[in-house]
Structures are given as C-alpha cells and as structure tokens.
Short mmCIF file of C-alpha atoms in Angstrom, two decimals:
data_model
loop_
_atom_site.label_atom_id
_atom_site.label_comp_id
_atom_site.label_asym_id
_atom_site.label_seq_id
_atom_site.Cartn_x
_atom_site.Cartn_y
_atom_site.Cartn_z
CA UNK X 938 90.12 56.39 89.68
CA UNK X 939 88.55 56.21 86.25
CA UNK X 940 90.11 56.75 82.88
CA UNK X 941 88.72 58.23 80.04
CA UNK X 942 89.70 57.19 77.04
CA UNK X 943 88.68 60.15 75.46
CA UNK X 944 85.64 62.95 74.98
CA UNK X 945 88.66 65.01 73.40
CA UNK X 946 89.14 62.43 70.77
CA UNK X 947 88.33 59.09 69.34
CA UNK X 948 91.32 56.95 71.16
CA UNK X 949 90.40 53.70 69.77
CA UNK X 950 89.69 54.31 66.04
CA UNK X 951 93.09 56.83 65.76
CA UNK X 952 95.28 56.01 68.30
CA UNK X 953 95.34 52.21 69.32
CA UNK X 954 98.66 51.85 69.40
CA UNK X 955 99.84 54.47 71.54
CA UNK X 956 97.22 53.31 73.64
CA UNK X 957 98.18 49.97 74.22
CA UNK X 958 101.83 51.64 74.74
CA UNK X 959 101.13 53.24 77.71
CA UNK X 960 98.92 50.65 79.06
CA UNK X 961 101.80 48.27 78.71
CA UNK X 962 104.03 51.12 79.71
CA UNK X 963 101.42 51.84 82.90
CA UNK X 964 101.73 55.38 82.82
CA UNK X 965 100.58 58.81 80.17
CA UNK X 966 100.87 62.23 80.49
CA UNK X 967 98.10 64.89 79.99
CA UNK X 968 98.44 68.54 78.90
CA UNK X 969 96.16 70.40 81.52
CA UNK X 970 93.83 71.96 78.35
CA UNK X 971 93.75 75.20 80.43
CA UNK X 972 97.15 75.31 81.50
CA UNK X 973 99.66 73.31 78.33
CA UNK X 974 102.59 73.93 80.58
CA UNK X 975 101.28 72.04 83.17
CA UNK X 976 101.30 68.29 82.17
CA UNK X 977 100.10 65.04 85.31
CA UNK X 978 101.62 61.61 84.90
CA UNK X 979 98.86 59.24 85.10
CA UNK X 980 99.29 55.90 86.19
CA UNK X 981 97.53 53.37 84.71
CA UNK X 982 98.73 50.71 87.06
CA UNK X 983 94.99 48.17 87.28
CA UNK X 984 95.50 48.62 91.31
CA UNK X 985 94.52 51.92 91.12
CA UNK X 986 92.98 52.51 88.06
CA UNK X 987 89.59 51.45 88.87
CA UNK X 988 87.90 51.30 85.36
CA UNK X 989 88.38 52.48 81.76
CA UNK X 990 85.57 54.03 79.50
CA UNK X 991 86.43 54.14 75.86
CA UNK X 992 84.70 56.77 73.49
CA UNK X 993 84.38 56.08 69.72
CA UNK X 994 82.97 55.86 66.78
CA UNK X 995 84.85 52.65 64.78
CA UNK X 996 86.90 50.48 67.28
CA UNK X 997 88.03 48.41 64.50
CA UNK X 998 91.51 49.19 64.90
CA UNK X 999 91.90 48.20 68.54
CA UNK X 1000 89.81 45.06 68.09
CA UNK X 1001 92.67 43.06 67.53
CA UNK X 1002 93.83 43.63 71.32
CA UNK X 1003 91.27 43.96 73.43
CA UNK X 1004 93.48 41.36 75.91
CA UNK X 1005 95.46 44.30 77.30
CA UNK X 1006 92.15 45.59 78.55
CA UNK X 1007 91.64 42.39 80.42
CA UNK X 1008 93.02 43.63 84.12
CA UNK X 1009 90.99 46.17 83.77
CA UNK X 1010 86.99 46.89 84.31
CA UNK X 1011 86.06 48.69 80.84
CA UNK X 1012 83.04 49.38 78.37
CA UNK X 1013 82.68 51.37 75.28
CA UNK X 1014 80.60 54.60 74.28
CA UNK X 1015 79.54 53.62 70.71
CA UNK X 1016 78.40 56.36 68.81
CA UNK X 1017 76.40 55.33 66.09
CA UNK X 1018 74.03 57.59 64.31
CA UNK X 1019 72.60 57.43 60.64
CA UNK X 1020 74.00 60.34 59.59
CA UNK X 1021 76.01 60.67 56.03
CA UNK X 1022 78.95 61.46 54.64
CA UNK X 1023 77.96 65.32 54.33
CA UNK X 1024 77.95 65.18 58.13
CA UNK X 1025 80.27 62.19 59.39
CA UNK X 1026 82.90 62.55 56.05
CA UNK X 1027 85.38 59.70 56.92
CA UNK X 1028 83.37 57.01 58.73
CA UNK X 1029 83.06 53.66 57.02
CA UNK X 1030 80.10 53.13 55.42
CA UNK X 1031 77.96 51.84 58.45
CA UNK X 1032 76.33 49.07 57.35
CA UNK X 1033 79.26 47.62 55.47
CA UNK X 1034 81.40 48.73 58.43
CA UNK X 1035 80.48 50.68 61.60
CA UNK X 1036 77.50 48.23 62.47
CA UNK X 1037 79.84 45.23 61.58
CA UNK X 1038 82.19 46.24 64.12
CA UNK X 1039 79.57 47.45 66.52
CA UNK X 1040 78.48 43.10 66.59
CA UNK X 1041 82.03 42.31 66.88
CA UNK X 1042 83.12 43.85 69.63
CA UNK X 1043 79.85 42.81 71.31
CA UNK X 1044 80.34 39.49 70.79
CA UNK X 1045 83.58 39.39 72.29
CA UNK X 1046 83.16 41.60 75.45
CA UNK X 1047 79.53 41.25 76.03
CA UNK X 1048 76.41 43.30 75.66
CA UNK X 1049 76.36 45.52 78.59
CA UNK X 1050 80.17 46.54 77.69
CA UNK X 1051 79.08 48.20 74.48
CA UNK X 1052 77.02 51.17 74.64
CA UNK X 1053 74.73 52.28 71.91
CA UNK X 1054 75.01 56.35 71.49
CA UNK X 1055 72.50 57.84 69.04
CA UNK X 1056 73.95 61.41 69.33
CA UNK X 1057 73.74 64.21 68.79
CA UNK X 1058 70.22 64.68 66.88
CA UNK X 1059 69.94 68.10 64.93
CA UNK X 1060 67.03 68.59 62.21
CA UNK X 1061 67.72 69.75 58.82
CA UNK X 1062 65.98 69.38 55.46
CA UNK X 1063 67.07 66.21 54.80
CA UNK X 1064 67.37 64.96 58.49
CA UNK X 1065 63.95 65.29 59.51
CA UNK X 1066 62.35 63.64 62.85
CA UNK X 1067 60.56 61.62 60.66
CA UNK X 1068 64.51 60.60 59.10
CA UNK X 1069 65.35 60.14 62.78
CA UNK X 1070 62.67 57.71 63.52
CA UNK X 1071 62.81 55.42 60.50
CA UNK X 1072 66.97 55.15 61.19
CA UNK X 1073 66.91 54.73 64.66
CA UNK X 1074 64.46 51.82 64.13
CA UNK X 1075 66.62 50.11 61.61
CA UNK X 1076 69.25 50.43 63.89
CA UNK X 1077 67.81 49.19 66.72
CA UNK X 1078 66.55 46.29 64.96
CA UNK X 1079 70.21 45.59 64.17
CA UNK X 1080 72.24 46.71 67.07
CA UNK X 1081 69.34 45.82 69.98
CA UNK X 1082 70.81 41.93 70.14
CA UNK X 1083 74.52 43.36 71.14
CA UNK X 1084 73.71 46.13 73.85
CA UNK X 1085 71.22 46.83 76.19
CA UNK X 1086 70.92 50.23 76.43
CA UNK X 1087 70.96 53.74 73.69
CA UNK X 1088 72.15 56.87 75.00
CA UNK X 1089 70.71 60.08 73.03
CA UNK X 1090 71.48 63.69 73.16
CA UNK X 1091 70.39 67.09 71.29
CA UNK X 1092 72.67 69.07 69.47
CA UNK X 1093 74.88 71.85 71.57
CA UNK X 1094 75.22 74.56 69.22
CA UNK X 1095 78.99 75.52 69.90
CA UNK X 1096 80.94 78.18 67.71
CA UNK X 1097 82.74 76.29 65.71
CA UNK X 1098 80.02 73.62 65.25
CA UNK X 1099 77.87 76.47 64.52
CA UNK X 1100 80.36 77.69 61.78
CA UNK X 1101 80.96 73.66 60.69
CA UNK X 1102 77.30 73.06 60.30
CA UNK X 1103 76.69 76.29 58.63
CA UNK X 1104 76.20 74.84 55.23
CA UNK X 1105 73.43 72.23 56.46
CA UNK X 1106 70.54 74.53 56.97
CA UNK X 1107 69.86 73.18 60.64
CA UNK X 1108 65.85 73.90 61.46
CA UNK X 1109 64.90 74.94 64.85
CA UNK X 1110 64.08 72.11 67.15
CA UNK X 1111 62.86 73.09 70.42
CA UNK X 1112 61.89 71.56 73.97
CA UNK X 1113 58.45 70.31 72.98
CA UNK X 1114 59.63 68.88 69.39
CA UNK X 1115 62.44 67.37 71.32
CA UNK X 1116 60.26 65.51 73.46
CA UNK X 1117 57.96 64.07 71.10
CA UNK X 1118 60.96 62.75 69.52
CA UNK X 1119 62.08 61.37 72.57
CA UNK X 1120 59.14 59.61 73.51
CA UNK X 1121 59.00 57.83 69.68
CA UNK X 1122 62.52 56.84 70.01
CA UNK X 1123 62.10 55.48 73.78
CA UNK X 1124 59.40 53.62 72.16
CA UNK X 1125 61.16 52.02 69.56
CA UNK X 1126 63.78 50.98 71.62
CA UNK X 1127 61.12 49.56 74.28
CA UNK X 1128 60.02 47.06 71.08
CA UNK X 1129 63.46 45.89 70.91
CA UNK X 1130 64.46 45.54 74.59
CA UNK X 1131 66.26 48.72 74.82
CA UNK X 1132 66.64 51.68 77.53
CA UNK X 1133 66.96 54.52 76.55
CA UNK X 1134 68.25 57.98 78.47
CA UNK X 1135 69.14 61.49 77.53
CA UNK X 1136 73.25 62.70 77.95
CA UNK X 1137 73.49 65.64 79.67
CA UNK X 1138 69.92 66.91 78.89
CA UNK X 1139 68.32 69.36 81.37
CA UNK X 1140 64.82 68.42 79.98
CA UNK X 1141 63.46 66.13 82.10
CA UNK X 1142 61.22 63.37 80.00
CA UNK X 1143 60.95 60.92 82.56
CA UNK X 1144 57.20 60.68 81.34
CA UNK X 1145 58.16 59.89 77.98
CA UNK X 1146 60.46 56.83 79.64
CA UNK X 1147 63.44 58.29 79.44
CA UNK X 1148 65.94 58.82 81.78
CA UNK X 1149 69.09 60.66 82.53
CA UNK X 1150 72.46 59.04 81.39
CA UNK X 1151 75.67 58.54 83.38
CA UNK X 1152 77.86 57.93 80.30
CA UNK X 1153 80.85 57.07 82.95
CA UNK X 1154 78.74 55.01 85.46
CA UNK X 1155 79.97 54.10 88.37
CA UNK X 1156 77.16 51.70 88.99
CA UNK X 1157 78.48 50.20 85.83
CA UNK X 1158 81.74 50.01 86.43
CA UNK X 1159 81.10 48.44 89.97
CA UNK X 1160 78.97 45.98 88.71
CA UNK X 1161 81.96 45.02 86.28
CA UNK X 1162 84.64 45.43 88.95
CA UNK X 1163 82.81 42.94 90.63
CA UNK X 1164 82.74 45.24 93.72
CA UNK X 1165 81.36 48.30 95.25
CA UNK X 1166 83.09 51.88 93.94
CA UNK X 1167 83.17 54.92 95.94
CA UNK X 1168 82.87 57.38 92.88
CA UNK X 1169 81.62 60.96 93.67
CA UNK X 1170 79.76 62.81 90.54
CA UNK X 1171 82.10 64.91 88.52
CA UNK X 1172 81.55 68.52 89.30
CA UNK X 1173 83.47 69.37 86.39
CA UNK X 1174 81.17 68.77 84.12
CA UNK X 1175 77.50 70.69 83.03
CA UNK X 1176 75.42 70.61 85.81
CA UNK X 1177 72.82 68.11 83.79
CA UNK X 1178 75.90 65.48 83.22
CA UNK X 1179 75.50 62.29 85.61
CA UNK X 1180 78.74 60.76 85.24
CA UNK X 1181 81.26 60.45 88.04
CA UNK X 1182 84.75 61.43 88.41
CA UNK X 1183 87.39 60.50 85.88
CA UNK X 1184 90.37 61.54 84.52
CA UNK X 1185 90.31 61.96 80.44
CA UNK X 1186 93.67 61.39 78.99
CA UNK X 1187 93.12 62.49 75.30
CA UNK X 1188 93.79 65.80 73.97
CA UNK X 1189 91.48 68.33 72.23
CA UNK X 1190 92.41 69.45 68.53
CA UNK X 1191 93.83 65.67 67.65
CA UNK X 1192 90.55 63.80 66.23
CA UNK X 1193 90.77 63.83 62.05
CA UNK X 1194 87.41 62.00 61.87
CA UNK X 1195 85.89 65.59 60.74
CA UNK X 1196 82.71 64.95 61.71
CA UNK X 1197 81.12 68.36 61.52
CA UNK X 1198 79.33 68.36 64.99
CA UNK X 1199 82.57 67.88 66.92
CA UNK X 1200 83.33 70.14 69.97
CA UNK X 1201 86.33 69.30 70.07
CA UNK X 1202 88.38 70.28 67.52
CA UNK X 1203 88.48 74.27 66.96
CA UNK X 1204 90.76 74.84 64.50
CA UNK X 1205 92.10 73.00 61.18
CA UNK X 1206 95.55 73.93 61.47
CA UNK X 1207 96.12 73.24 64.93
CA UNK X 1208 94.87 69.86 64.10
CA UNK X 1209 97.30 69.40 61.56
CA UNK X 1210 100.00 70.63 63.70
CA UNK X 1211 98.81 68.32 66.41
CA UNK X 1212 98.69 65.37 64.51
CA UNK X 1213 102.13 65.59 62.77
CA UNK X 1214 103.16 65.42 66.50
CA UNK X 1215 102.09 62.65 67.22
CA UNK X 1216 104.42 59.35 68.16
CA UNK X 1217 102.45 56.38 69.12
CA UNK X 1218 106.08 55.61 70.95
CA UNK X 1219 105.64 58.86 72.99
CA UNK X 1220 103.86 59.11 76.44
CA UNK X 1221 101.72 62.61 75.71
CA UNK X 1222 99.02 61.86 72.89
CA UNK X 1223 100.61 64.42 71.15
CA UNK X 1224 104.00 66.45 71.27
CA UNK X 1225 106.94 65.89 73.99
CA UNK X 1226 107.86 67.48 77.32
CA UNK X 1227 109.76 70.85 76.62
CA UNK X 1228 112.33 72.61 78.95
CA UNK X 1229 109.63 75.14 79.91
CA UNK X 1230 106.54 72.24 81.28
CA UNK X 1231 105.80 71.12 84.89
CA UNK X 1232 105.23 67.30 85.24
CA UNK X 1233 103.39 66.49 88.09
CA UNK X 1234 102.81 63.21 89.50
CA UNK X 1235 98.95 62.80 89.82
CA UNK X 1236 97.68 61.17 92.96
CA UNK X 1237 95.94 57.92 92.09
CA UNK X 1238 93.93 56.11 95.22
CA UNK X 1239 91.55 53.02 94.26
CA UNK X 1240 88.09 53.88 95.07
CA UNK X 1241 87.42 49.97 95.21
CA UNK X 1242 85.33 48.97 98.64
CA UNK X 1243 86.78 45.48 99.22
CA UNK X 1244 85.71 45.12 103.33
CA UNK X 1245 82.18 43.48 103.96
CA UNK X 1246 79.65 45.35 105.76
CA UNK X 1247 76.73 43.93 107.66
CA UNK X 1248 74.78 47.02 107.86
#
C-alpha cells in the first residue's frame, strides 16, 4: 500500500513531529472524512507499506530527519508557485526560503525524489499569463538542476476558494487560453531539461508536449522500490486523476498555511478547533478516540512483485 502524507494538509511543514511519531510508533489512525466515527489503524510497518508520497509546500521542518524515511520508498510533491503574500500569506519568502529548501532537500534525496508543482494557475490583474511565464522561467532556471520534472494544474473553483479568492478579481481563463499557456510553459521547461504534465486536467495538450500527471506514481515508486508494484489507479479520485491507490492519513480543516486557493480547509473555526487538538504525542492528526468511535484495523498487503518472470 501507499501512504499519503497528505492532500488534506501540509504534513511536513506543520506536523513533523507527529509524523516521525507514528513512523517510529508504526501505526496512525484516520478519521473516515465522511464518516468521523469511523476511524482505520494504519500500519506503517515498511513490509507493507510500499511507498510514501509527501505533499508540501516548505519541508524545512522535517529536513532535519529525513533518516526515518530511509526503510521506506518516498518522494515529495513540492509546490512552488510565484505567487505573493496576498495569495500564499505565511510562506517564507521564496527566494530567501522556499527555493533554499527546495535545493536542500534535493541535494540530499536526489532529483527525481523532489517534484516540482507549479499549481494551481488562476489569472488576475496582477497575475497575468504574461506574470506566469516570466516566474515560471525564473524558477525553472533555479529549481531545473534539483528535479526533473514540473507538475501544473488550473485553478478548481471550489466554494470556499471561490469565497477566499473573492477579493482578487480572478479573470476568466478558458480551454484555449489555458493551452497556449501550457504550451509556453512546456517550452520553458524543455530549455531547462524539464517535463512537464497537467494534474488532473481533462484537457488533453499532448500536442503542446504535455502530458498527464500521476502525482502518486506507481511507476515511480517501483522504480525507487527497486522492484515491480502491482498498484491499480485510484477510482476514488476525479476521473482525469492518474495516480494509483493510496491511503492519505492527514485530516481536512488542520492546514494554517492560509493559502487562499486551498480546498481543504472550509471553515476558520473548525480549523482553530482542530488545531488546538492537536498532540504531536497522539496517534490521530488531530483529537483522540472517544467512547462513541469504531477503530478498525485496516488491511495492509504489500503490492511488491518480488518472484522473477521469464515471460
């Protein structure tokens, strides 16, 4: 199985230490989102847990122990856009910090464990396309010699991002602006040795040289297992996503990054209550098992193919 680590929140830049906890604890438990009562304990045992992908935007505080992800096959979803403070209000500055800490970690897992997200793109009056393609080639330039590959993505106009955003006078951008966006930005990257592919994006711009993502990629993660996975795509997800089955063990309504985009986070004061409950001691991100929750035991089964075939 595969872990997520988390589209709900940003694990490594908030929560390090409670993630490290359970690894060295080698178990967490999940609220079922749909269902709170219902809560799995997840092993996280490295003879079943078959790879971790880590989501964030600053993994500065987890750099210092990035040894307890040794038994394990693992790479990071960097995002990394060029947006400001009116949109991303408590990032570090990024080229005093986020890009410095992009090269670090690079440098001390390796390029193809550090993937470069440039999402998600929305126009505005001051974030133009023509803002999109000066920043993305500045940050290519910097970023292109620590990963090989740049993951992009259009804005998906959610309620509350829709109420967040309200105050930034987003401009329509549609299919055919998209695409000639696309194709400069595939470009770019091209100059600089990049890939670039589209997350979750029905529009297909294969001509433009850019493909379809698989943010958790089992081809990846095989390649870094250092043998075949049998990983079946994740019908949970929107029919355009290409990533395979995982299980995500962070918790929606917990990320204080307040970046104005989020899906994740739907209302203030549930985040606040959610984040006074947290105890990087306790096994759920956030809260504790109450008299009136089901723990269930979730069935883990390596998908690693360890016998040799000859066919």
């Amino acid at each position: 199985m595969i872990i997520s680590a988390s589209r709900r929140t940003d694990i490594p830049r908030f929560f390090s230490p409670w993630f490290f906890r359970r690894l060295q604890e080698g178990f967490v438990l999940v609220r079922n989102p749909m269902n709170p009562r219902r809560i799995s304990r997840i092993s996280l045992d490295p003879a079943v847990v078959d790879g971790l992908v880590l989501w964030t935007k600053d993994p500065t505080p987890m750099l210092g122990g990035l040894a307890a992800l040794d038994p394990y096959a693992y790479y990071f979803q960097f995002t990394l856009t060029a947006y400001g403070p009116d949109v991303e209000p408590r990032l570090h500055p990024k080229a005093e910090g986020v890009i410095p800490a992009f090269r670090r970690l690079a440098d001390r897992i390796g390029p193809d464990r550090v993937i470069w997200r440039y999402d998600p793109i929305f126009l505005s009056a001051r974030y133009s396309a023509d803002f999109h393609r000066r920043s993305f080639e500045s940050l290519a330039r910097q970023l292109a010699p620590h990963t090989r590959q740049c993951i992009i993505s259009f804005l998906d106009e959610y309620r509350n991002t829709r109420r967040n955003m309200a105050g930034l006078s987003l401009q329509p951008f549609g299919p055919e602006q998209q695409r000639a966006l696309a194709a400069d930005l595939a470009a770019i990257a091209r100059g600089f040795g990049l890939t670039v592919n589209t997350c979750a994006e029905a529009l297909d711009l294969s001509d433009c040289g850019v493909g379809h993502a698989h943010c958790i990629d089992g081809a990846l993660l095989s390649r870094l297992a250092g043998c075949p996975l049998d990983l079946r795509r994740d019908p949970g997800q929107r029919p355009a996503c290409g990533c395979v089955q995982s299980i995500d063990i962070g918790a929606y309504d917990t990320c204080p990054g307040g970046c104005l985009y989020c899906y994740a986070n739907h209302s203030p004061r549930l985040l606040q209550t959610r984040l006074a409950r947290h105890d990087p001691a306790g096994a759920l991100l956030t809260g504790t098992v109450g008299p009136e929750d089901r723990v269930t035991e979730r069935r883990m089964i390596s998908c690693r193919q360890t016998q040799l075939s000859f066919l």
